JSON list of C-alpha atoms in Angstrom, two decimals:
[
{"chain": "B", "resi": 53, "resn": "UNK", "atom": "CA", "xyz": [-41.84, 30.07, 43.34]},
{"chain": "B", "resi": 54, "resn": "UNK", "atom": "CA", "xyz": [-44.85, 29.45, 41.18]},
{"chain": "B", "resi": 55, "resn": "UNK", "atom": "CA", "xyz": [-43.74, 31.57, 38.45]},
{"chain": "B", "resi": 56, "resn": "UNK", "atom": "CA", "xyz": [-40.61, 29.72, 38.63]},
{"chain": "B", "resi": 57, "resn": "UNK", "atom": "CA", "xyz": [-42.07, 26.13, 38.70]},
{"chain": "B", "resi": 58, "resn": "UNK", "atom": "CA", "xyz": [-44.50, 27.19, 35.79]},
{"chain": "B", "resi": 59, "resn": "UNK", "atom": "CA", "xyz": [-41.82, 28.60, 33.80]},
{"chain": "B", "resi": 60, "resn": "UNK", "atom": "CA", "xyz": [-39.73, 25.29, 34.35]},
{"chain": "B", "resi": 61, "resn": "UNK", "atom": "CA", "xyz": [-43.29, 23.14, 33.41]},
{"chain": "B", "resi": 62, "resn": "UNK", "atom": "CA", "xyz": [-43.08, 25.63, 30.34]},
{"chain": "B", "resi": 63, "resn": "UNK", "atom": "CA", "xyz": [-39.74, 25.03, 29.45]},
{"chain": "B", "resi": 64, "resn": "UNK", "atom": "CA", "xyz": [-40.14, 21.33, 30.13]},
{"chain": "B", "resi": 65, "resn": "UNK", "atom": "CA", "xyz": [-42.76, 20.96, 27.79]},
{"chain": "B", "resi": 66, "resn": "UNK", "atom": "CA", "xyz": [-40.85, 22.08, 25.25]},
{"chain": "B", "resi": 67, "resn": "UNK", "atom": "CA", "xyz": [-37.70, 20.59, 25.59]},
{"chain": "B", "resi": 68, "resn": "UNK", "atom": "CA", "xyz": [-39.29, 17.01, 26.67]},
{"chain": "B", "resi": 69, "resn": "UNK", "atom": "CA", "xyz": [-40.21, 16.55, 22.88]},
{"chain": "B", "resi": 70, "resn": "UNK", "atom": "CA", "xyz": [-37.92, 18.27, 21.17]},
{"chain": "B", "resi": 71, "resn": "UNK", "atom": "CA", "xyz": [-35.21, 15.89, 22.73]},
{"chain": "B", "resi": 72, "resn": "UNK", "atom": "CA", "xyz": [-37.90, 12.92, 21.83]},
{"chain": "B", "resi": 73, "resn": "UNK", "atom": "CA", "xyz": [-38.01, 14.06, 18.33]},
{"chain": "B", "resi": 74, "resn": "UNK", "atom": "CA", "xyz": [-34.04, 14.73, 18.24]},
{"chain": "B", "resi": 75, "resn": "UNK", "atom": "CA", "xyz": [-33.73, 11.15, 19.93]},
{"chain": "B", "resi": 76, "resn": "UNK", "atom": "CA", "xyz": [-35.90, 9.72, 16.87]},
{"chain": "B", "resi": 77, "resn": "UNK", "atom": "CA", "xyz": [-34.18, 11.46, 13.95]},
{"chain": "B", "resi": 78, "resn": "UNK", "atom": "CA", "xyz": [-30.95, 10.15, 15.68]},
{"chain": "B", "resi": 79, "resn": "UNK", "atom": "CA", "xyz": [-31.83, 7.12, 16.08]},
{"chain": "B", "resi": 80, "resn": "UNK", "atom": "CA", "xyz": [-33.22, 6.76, 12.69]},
{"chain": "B", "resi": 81, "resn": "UNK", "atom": "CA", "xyz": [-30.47, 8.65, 10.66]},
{"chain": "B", "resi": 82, "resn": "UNK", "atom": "CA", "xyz": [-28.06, 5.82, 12.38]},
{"chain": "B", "resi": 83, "resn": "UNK", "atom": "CA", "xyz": [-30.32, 2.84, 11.48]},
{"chain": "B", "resi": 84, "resn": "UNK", "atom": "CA", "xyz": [-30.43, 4.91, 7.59]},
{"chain": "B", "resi": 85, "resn": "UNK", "atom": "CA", "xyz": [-26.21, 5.02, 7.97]},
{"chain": "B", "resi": 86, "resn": "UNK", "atom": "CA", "xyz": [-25.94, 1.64, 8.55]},
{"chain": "B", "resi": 87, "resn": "UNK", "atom": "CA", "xyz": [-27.68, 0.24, 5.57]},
{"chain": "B", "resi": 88, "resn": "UNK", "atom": "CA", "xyz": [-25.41, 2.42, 3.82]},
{"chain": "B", "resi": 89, "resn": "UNK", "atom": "CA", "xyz": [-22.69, 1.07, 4.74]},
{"chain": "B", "resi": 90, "resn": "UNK", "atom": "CA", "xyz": [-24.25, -2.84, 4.70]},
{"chain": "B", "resi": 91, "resn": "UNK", "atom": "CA", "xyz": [-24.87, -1.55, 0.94]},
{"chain": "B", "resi": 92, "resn": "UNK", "atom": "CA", "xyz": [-21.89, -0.71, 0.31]},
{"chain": "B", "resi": 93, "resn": "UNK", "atom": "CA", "xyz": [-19.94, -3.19, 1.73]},
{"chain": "B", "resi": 94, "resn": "UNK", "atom": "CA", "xyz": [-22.08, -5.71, -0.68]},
{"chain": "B", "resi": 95, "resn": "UNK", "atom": "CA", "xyz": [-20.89, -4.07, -3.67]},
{"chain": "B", "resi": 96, "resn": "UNK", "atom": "CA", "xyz": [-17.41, -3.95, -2.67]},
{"chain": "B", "resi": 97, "resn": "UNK", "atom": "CA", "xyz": [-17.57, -7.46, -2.03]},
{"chain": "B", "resi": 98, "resn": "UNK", "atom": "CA", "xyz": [-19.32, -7.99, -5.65]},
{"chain": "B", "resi": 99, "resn": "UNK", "atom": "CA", "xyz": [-16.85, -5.98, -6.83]},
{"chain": "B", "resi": 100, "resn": "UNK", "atom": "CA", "xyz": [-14.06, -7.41, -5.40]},
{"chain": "B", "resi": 101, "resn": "UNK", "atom": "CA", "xyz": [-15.74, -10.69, -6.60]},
{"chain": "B", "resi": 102, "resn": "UNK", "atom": "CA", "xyz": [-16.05, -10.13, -10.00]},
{"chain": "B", "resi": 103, "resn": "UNK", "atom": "CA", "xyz": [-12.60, -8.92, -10.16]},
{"chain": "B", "resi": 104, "resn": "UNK", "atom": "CA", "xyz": [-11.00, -11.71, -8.66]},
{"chain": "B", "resi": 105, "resn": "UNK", "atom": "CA", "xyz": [-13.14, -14.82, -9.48]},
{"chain": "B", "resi": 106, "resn": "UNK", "atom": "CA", "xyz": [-11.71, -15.01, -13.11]},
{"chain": "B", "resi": 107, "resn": "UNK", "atom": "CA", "xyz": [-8.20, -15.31, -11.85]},
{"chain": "B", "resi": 108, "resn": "UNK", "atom": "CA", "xyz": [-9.48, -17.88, -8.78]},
{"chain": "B", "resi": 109, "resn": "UNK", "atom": "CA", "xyz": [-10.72, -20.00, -11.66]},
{"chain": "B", "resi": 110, "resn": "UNK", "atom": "CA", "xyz": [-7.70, -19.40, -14.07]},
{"chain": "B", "resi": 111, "resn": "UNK", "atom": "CA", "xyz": [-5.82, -20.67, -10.90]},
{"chain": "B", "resi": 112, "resn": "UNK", "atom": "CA", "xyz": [-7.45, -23.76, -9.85]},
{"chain": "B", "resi": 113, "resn": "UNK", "atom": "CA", "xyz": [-7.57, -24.56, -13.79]},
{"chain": "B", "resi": 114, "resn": "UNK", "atom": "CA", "xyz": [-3.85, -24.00, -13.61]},
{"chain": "B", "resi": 115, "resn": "UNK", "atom": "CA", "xyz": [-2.87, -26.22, -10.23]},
{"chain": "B", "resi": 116, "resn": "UNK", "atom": "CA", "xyz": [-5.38, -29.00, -11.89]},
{"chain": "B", "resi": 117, "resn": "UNK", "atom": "CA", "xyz": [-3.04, -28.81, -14.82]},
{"chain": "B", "resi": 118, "resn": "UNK", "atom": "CA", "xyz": [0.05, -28.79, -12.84]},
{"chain": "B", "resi": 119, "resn": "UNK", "atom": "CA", "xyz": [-1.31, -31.77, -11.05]},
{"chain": "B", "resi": 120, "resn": "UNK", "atom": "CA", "xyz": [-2.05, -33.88, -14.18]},
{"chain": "B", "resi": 121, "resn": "UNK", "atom": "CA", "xyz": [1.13, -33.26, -16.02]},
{"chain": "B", "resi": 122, "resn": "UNK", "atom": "CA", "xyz": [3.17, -34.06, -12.46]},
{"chain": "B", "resi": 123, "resn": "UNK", "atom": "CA", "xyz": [1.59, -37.21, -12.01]},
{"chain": "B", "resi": 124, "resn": "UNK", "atom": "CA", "xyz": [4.32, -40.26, -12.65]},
{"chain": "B", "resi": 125, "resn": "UNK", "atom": "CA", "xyz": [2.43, -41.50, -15.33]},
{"chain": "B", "resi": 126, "resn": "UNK", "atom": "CA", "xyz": [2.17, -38.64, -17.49]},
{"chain": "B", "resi": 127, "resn": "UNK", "atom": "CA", "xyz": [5.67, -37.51, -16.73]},
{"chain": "B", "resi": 128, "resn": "UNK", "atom": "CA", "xyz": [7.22, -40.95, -18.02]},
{"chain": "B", "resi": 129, "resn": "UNK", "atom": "CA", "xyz": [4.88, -40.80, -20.82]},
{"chain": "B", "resi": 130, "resn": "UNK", "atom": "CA", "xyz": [5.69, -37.50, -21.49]},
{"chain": "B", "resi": 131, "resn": "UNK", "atom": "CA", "xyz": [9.82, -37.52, -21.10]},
{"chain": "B", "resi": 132, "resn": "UNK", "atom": "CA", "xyz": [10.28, -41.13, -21.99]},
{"chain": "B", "resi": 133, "resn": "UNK", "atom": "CA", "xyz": [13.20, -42.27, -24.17]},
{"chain": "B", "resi": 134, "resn": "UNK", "atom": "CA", "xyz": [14.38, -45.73, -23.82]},
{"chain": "B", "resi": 135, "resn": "UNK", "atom": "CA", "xyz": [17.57, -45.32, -24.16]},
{"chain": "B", "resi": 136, "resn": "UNK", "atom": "CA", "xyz": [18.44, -42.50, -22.54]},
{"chain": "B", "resi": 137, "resn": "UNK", "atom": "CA", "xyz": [20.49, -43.82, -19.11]},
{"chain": "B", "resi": 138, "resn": "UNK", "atom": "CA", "xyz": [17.87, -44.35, -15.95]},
{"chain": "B", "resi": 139, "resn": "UNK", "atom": "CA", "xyz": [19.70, -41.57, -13.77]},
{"chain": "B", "resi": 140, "resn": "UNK", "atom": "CA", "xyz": [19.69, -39.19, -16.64]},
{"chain": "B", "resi": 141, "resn": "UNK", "atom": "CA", "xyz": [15.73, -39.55, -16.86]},
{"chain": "B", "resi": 142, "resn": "UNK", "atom": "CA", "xyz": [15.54, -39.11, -13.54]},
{"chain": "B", "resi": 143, "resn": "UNK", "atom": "CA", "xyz": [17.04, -36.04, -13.68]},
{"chain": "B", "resi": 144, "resn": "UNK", "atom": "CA", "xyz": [14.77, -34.69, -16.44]},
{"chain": "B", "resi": 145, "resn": "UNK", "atom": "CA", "xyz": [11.78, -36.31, -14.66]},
{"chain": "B", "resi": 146, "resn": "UNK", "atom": "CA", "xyz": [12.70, -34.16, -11.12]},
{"chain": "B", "resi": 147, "resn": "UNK", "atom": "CA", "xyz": [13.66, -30.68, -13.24]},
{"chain": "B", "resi": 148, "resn": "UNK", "atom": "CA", "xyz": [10.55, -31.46, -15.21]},
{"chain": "B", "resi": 149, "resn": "UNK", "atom": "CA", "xyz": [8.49, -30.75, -12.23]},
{"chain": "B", "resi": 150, "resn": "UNK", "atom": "CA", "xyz": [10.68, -28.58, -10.72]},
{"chain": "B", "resi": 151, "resn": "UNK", "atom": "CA", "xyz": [10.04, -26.30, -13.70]},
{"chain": "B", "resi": 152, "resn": "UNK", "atom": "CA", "xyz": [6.13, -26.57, -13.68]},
{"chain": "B", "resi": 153, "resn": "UNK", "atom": "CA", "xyz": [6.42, -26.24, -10.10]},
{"chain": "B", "resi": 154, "resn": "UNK", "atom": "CA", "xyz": [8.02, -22.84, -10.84]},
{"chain": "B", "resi": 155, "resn": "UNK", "atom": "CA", "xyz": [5.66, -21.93, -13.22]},
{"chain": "B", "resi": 156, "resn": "UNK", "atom": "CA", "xyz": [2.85, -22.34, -11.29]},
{"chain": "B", "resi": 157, "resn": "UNK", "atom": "CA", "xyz": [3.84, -20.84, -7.79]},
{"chain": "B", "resi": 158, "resn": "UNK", "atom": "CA", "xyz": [2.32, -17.90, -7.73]},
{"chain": "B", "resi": 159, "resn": "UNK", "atom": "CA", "xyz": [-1.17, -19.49, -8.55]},
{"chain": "B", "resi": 160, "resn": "UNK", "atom": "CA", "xyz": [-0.71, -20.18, -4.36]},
{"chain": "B", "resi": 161, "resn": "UNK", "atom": "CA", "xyz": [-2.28, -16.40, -4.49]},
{"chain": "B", "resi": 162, "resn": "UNK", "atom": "CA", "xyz": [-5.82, -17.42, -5.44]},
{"chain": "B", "resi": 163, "resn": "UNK", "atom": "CA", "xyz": [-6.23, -21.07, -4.05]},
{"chain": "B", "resi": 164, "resn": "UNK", "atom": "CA", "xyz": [-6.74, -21.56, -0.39]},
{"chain": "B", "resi": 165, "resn": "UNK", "atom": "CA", "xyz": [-3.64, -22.27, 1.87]},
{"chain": "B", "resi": 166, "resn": "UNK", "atom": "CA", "xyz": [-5.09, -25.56, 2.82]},
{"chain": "B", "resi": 167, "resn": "UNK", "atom": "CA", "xyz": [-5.97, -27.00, -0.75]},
{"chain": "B", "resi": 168, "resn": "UNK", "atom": "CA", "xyz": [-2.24, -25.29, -2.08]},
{"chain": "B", "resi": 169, "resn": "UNK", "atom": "CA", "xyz": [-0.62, -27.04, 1.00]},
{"chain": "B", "resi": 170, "resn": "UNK", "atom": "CA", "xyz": [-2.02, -30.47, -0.90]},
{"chain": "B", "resi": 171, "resn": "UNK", "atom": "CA", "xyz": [-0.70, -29.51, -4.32]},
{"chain": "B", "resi": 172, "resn": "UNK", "atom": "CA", "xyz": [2.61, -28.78, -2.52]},
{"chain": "B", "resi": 173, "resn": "UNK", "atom": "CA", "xyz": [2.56, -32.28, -0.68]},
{"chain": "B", "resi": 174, "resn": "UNK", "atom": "CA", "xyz": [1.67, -33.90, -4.09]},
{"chain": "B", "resi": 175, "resn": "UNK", "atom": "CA", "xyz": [4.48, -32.41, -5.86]},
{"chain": "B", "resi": 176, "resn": "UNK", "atom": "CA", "xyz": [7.05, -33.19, -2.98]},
{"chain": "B", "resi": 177, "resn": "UNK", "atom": "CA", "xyz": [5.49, -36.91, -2.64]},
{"chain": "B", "resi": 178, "resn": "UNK", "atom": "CA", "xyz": [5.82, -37.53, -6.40]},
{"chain": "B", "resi": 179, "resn": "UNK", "atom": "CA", "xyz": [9.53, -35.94, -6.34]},
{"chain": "B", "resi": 180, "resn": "UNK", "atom": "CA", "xyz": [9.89, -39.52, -3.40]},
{"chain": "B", "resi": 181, "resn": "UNK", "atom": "CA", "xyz": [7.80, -41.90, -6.06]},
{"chain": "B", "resi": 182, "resn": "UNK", "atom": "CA", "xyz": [10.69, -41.05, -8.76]},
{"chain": "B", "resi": 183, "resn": "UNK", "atom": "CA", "xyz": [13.45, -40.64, -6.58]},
{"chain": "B", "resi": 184, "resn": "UNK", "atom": "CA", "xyz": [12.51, -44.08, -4.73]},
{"chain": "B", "resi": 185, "resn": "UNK", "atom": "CA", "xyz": [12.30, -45.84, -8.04]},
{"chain": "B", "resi": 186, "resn": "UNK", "atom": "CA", "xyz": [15.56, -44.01, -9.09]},
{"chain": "B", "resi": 187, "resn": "UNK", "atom": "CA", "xyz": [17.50, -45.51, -5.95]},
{"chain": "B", "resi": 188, "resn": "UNK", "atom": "CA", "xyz": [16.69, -49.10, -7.18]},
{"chain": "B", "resi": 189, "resn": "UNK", "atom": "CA", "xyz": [18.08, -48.97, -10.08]},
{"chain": "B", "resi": 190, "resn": "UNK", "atom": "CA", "xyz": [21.56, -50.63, -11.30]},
{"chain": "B", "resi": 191, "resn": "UNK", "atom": "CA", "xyz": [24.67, -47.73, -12.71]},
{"chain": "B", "resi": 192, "resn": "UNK", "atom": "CA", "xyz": [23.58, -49.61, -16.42]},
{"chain": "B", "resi": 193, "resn": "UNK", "atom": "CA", "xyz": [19.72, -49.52, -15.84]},
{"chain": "B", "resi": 194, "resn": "UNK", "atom": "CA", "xyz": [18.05, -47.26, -18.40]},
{"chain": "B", "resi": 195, "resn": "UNK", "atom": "CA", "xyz": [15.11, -45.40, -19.03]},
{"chain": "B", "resi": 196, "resn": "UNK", "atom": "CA", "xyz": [13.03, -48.40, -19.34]},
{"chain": "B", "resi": 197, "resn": "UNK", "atom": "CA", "xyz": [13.95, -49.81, -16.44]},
{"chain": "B", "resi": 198, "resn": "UNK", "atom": "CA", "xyz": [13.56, -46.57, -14.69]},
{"chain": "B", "resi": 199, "resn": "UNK", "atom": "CA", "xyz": [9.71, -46.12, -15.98]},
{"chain": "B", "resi": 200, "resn": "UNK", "atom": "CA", "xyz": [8.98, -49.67, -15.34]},
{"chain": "B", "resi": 201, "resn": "UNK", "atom": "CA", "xyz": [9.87, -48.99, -12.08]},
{"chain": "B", "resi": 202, "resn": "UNK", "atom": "CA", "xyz": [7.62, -46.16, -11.43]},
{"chain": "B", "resi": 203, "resn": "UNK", "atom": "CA", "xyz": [4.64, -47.54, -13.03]},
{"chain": "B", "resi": 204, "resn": "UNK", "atom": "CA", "xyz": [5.29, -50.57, -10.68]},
{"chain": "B", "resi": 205, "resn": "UNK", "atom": "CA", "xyz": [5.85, -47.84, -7.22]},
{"chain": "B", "resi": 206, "resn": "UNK", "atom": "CA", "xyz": [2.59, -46.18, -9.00]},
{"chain": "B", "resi": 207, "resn": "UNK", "atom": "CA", "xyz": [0.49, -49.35, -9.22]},
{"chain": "B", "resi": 208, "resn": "UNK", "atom": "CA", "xyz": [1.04, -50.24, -5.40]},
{"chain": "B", "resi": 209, "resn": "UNK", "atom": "CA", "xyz": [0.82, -46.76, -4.31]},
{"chain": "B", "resi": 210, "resn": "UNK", "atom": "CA", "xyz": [-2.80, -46.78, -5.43]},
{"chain": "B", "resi": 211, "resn": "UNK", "atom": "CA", "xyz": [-4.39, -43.52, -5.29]},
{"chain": "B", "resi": 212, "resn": "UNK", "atom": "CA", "xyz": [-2.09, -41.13, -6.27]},
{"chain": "B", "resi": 213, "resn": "UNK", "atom": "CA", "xyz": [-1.39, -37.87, -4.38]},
{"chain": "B", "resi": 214, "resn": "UNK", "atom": "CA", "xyz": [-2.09, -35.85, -7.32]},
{"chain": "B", "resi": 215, "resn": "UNK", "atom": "CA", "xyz": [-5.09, -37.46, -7.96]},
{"chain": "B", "resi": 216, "resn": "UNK", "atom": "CA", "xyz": [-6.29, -36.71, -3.98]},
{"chain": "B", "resi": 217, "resn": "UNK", "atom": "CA", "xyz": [-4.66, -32.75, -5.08]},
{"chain": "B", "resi": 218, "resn": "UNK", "atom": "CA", "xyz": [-7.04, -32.86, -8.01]},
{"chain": "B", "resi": 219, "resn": "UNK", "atom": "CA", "xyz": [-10.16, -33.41, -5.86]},
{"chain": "B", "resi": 220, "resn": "UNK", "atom": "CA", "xyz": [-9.65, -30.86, -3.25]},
{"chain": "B", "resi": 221, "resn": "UNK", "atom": "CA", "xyz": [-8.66, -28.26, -5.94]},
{"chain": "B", "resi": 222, "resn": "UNK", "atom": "CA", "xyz": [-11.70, -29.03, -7.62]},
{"chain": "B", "resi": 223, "resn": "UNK", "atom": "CA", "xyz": [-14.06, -28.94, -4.20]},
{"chain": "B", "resi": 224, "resn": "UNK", "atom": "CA", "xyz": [-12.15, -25.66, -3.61]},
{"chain": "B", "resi": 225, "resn": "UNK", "atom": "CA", "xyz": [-13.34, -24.26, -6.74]},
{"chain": "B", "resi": 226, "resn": "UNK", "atom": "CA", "xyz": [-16.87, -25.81, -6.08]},
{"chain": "B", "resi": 227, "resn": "UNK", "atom": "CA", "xyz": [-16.69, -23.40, -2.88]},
{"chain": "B", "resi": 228, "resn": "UNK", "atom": "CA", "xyz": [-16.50, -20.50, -4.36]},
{"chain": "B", "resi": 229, "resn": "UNK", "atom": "CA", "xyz": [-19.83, -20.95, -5.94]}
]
């Protein structure tokens, strides 16, 4: 038995430190694998980043633009013709934004869900603004009337929804920074 418990001491002395130093470079080559992939993961994302950030700030440059030329102001300004019929105005005014609307959908990919949700709600409450002015008005009213109209619903209204869409597009981009 004491050839038996020395060879076992033997054996143990050898074995005892070689699984310490196998327990080290283990333990090490993990900690060495998972800067790796902390490194790489970095450039991806500054990859990814520089990819994409042009196009997030082509897009909020794009739903800013949307906003401004939706606004009721700029679209009377824009389509106005005095004596074009009030209904037939209308009617440009709504497929007016209806077509920028269109146009600019698919910026919805780059802006955040929240902040495109707004842009969305701005469109749909200036669509009411002309559409509420357009109800008031007499079968003879024309355009005149019809902008008059709006600029008076604008004036009570106060801050405009595409104004409040401008601002949170703008903090949106601010975030990305």
């Amino acid at each position: 038995m004491d050839n038996i418990t020395q060879l076992i001491f033997q054996i143990a002395l050898i074995v005892v430190p070689a699984g310490g130093v196998l327990m080290t470079a283990i333990y090490f080559m993990r900690r060495e694998s998972e800067r790796e992939a902390r490194s790489m993961r970095i450039e991806l994302t500054m990859e990814r980043q520089k990819f994409f950030l042009p196009h997030r700030v082509e897009a909020h440059q794009r739903a800013v633009l949307f906003l401004e030329r939706i606004h009721p102001n700029s679209l009377v300004m824009r389509h106005h013709n005095p004596g074009l019929p009030a209904m037939a105005l209308q009617a440009k005014l709504m497929e007016s934004i209806r077509e920028e609307f269109e146009h600019n959908m698919a910026q919805q990919i780059f802006i955040a869900p929240g902040t495109w949700q707004m842009v969305r709600k701005s469109k749909d409450e200036t669509v009411k603004i002309i559409s509420l002015a357009g109800n008031q008005m007499e079968p003879t009213s024309v355009g005149m009337d019809l902008a008059s109209k709006i600029f008076e619903i604008v004036g009570e209204v106060g801050t405009m929804p595409t104004e409040i869409a401008v601002e949170a597009v703008k903090k949106d981009l601010q975030d990305l920074f």
